[in-house]
């Protein structure tokens, strides 16, 4: 199943992009995607979903949806 990215707001009002399955902050080029404004977080999620950004801490097989589940879905 492909990774589902989402964003959450911290107490200071800044945003973090995270993997909704593992609940871990997404790391790109060694830096966590946190401390962002809302539009930056939204843009990062779009780029992750398109493949323009690659997460350091999400395995490639999870990102690609390979291997398929036992039901082939």
N, C-alpha and C. Protein backbone atom coordinates (compact mmCIF):
# COMPACT_ATOMS: atom_id res chain seq x y z
N UNK A 1 0.85 -1.17 0.00
CA UNK A 1 0.00 0.00 0.00
C UNK A 1 0.89 1.24 0.00
N UNK A 2 0.66 2.17 -0.88
CA UNK A 2 1.48 3.38 -0.92
C UNK A 2 1.38 4.17 0.39
N UNK A 3 2.44 4.89 0.67
CA UNK A 3 2.48 5.71 1.86
C UNK A 3 1.47 6.85 1.75
N UNK A 4 0.79 7.11 2.85
CA UNK A 4 -0.15 8.23 2.91
C UNK A 4 0.48 9.30 3.79
N UNK A 5 0.69 10.45 3.19
CA UNK A 5 1.29 11.57 3.91
C UNK A 5 0.19 12.51 4.40
N UNK A 6 0.42 13.09 5.57
CA UNK A 6 -0.53 14.05 6.12
C UNK A 6 0.28 15.11 6.86
N UNK A 7 -0.42 16.09 7.40
CA UNK A 7 0.27 17.15 8.15
C UNK A 7 -0.43 17.33 9.48
N UNK A 8 0.33 17.79 10.46
CA UNK A 8 -0.23 18.09 11.77
C UNK A 8 0.41 19.37 12.29
N UNK A 9 -0.34 20.06 13.11
CA UNK A 9 0.10 21.35 13.62
C UNK A 9 0.66 21.19 15.03
N UNK A 10 1.79 21.86 15.29
CA UNK A 10 2.37 21.83 16.62
C UNK A 10 1.79 22.96 17.48
N UNK A 11 2.11 22.99 18.76
CA UNK A 11 1.55 24.02 19.65
C UNK A 11 1.91 25.46 19.25
N UNK A 12 3.00 25.64 18.51
CA UNK A 12 3.40 26.98 18.07
C UNK A 12 2.69 27.40 16.78
N UNK A 13 1.87 26.49 16.22
CA UNK A 13 1.14 26.82 15.00
C UNK A 13 1.87 26.45 13.72
N UNK A 14 3.04 25.79 13.83
CA UNK A 14 3.77 25.35 12.65
C UNK A 14 3.36 23.93 12.30
N UNK A 15 3.68 23.53 11.07
CA UNK A 15 3.20 22.25 10.55
C UNK A 15 4.33 21.27 10.33
N UNK A 16 3.99 19.98 10.46
CA UNK A 16 4.92 18.87 10.22
C UNK A 16 4.25 17.90 9.26
N UNK A 17 5.01 17.41 8.30
CA UNK A 17 4.51 16.38 7.38
C UNK A 17 4.93 15.04 7.97
N UNK A 18 3.99 14.09 8.01
CA UNK A 18 4.29 12.78 8.58
C UNK A 18 3.65 11.66 7.77
N UNK A 19 4.17 10.46 8.00
CA UNK A 19 3.62 9.25 7.40
C UNK A 19 2.49 8.79 8.32
N UNK A 20 1.28 8.75 7.80
CA UNK A 20 0.12 8.46 8.65
C UNK A 20 0.12 7.03 9.20
N UNK A 21 0.82 6.11 8.55
CA UNK A 21 0.86 4.73 9.06
C UNK A 21 1.82 4.59 10.23
N UNK A 22 3.03 5.13 10.08
CA UNK A 22 4.03 4.99 11.14
C UNK A 22 3.95 6.12 12.16
N UNK A 23 3.28 7.21 11.80
CA UNK A 23 3.15 8.40 12.63
C UNK A 23 4.50 9.13 12.80
N UNK A 24 5.49 8.81 11.95
CA UNK A 24 6.81 9.45 11.99
C UNK A 24 6.85 10.66 11.08
N UNK A 25 7.58 11.68 11.51
CA UNK A 25 7.82 12.83 10.64
C UNK A 25 8.60 12.38 9.42
N UNK A 26 8.26 12.90 8.27
CA UNK A 26 8.97 12.58 7.03
C UNK A 26 10.31 13.33 7.05
N UNK A 27 11.38 12.64 6.65
CA UNK A 27 12.71 13.22 6.58
C UNK A 27 13.13 13.23 5.11
N UNK A 28 13.57 14.38 4.62
CA UNK A 28 14.05 14.52 3.24
C UNK A 28 15.43 15.14 3.30
N UNK A 29 16.39 14.48 2.66
CA UNK A 29 17.78 14.94 2.65
C UNK A 29 18.31 15.18 4.06
N UNK A 30 17.92 14.31 4.98
CA UNK A 30 18.41 14.38 6.35
C UNK A 30 17.70 15.37 7.25
N UNK A 31 16.70 16.09 6.72
CA UNK A 31 16.00 17.10 7.51
C UNK A 31 14.52 16.74 7.64
N UNK A 32 13.98 16.81 8.86
CA UNK A 32 12.55 16.53 9.01
C UNK A 32 11.71 17.65 8.39
N UNK A 33 10.61 17.27 7.80
CA UNK A 33 9.69 18.26 7.24
C UNK A 33 8.80 18.77 8.38
N UNK A 34 9.37 19.66 9.18
CA UNK A 34 8.65 20.24 10.31
C UNK A 34 9.01 21.71 10.41
N UNK A 35 8.23 22.45 11.20
CA UNK A 35 8.46 23.89 11.32
C UNK A 35 8.03 24.63 10.07
N UNK A 36 7.07 24.08 9.34
CA UNK A 36 6.62 24.65 8.07
C UNK A 36 5.34 25.46 8.26
N UNK A 37 5.10 26.40 7.33
CA UNK A 37 3.77 27.01 7.34
C UNK A 37 2.85 26.07 6.56
N UNK A 38 1.56 26.32 6.63
CA UNK A 38 0.59 25.39 6.06
C UNK A 38 0.79 25.18 4.56
N UNK A 39 1.06 26.24 3.82
CA UNK A 39 1.24 26.10 2.37
C UNK A 39 2.50 25.30 2.04
N UNK A 40 3.56 25.45 2.83
CA UNK A 40 4.78 24.66 2.62
C UNK A 40 4.50 23.18 2.88
N UNK A 41 3.76 22.88 3.93
CA UNK A 41 3.42 21.49 4.24
C UNK A 41 2.57 20.89 3.13
N UNK A 42 1.57 21.64 2.65
CA UNK A 42 0.72 21.16 1.56
C UNK A 42 1.55 20.90 0.30
N UNK A 43 2.46 21.81 -0.01
CA UNK A 43 3.31 21.65 -1.19
C UNK A 43 4.22 20.43 -1.05
N UNK A 44 4.77 20.23 0.14
CA UNK A 44 5.64 19.07 0.37
C UNK A 44 4.86 17.77 0.18
N UNK A 45 3.63 17.71 0.68
CA UNK A 45 2.80 16.52 0.52
C UNK A 45 2.52 16.26 -0.96
N UNK A 46 2.21 17.30 -1.71
CA UNK A 46 1.98 17.15 -3.15
C UNK A 46 3.22 16.61 -3.84
N UNK A 47 4.39 17.16 -3.50
CA UNK A 47 5.64 16.71 -4.12
C UNK A 47 5.98 15.28 -3.73
N UNK A 48 5.73 14.89 -2.49
CA UNK A 48 5.95 13.51 -2.07
C UNK A 48 5.04 12.57 -2.84
N UNK A 49 3.78 12.94 -2.99
CA UNK A 49 2.83 12.09 -3.72
C UNK A 49 3.16 11.96 -5.19
N UNK A 50 3.71 13.01 -5.79
CA UNK A 50 4.11 12.98 -7.21
C UNK A 50 5.44 12.27 -7.41
N UNK A 51 6.22 12.14 -6.35
CA UNK A 51 7.55 11.54 -6.47
C UNK A 51 8.64 12.56 -6.72
N UNK A 52 8.30 13.86 -6.63
CA UNK A 52 9.30 14.92 -6.81
C UNK A 52 10.21 15.03 -5.59
N UNK A 53 9.74 14.58 -4.43
CA UNK A 53 10.54 14.49 -3.21
C UNK A 53 10.52 13.04 -2.78
N UNK A 54 11.62 12.58 -2.19
CA UNK A 54 11.70 11.22 -1.71
C UNK A 54 12.05 11.24 -0.23
N UNK A 55 11.27 10.54 0.54
CA UNK A 55 11.50 10.46 1.98
C UNK A 55 12.68 9.55 2.28
N UNK A 56 13.53 9.98 3.20
CA UNK A 56 14.67 9.18 3.63
C UNK A 56 14.23 8.02 4.52
N UNK A 57 13.14 8.18 5.24
CA UNK A 57 12.78 7.20 6.27
C UNK A 57 11.57 6.33 5.93
N UNK A 58 11.12 6.37 4.69
CA UNK A 58 10.02 5.50 4.26
C UNK A 58 10.60 4.54 3.22
N UNK A 59 10.56 3.22 3.48
CA UNK A 59 11.15 2.26 2.54
C UNK A 59 10.55 2.37 1.14
N UNK A 60 11.36 2.17 0.13
CA UNK A 60 10.94 2.28 -1.27
C UNK A 60 9.76 1.37 -1.57
N UNK A 61 9.77 0.15 -1.01
CA UNK A 61 8.67 -0.77 -1.30
C UNK A 61 7.35 -0.24 -0.78
N UNK A 62 7.37 0.49 0.31
CA UNK A 62 6.14 1.08 0.84
C UNK A 62 5.69 2.22 -0.05
N UNK A 63 6.61 3.06 -0.49
CA UNK A 63 6.27 4.20 -1.36
C UNK A 63 5.65 3.72 -2.66
N UNK A 64 6.18 2.66 -3.21
CA UNK A 64 5.73 2.23 -4.53
C UNK A 64 4.49 1.34 -4.48
N UNK A 65 4.16 0.84 -3.28
CA UNK A 65 3.06 -0.09 -3.19
C UNK A 65 3.46 -1.51 -3.55
N UNK A 66 4.77 -1.77 -3.67
CA UNK A 66 5.26 -3.10 -4.02
C UNK A 66 5.93 -3.71 -2.82
N UNK A 67 5.78 -4.93 -2.47
CA UNK A 67 4.94 -5.88 -3.18
C UNK A 67 3.47 -5.66 -2.86
N UNK A 68 2.59 -6.17 -3.70
CA UNK A 68 1.15 -6.01 -3.42
C UNK A 68 0.77 -6.83 -2.19
N UNK A 69 -0.36 -6.50 -1.63
CA UNK A 69 -0.86 -7.26 -0.50
C UNK A 69 -1.17 -8.69 -0.95
N UNK A 70 -1.41 -9.58 -0.02
CA UNK A 70 -1.67 -10.98 -0.38
C UNK A 70 -2.91 -11.13 -1.27
N UNK A 71 -3.82 -10.17 -1.20
CA UNK A 71 -5.01 -10.21 -2.05
C UNK A 71 -4.75 -9.58 -3.42
N UNK A 72 -3.52 -9.07 -3.63
CA UNK A 72 -3.19 -8.43 -4.89
C UNK A 72 -3.67 -7.02 -5.01
N UNK A 73 -4.15 -6.42 -3.92
CA UNK A 73 -4.67 -5.06 -3.95
C UNK A 73 -3.64 -4.08 -3.43
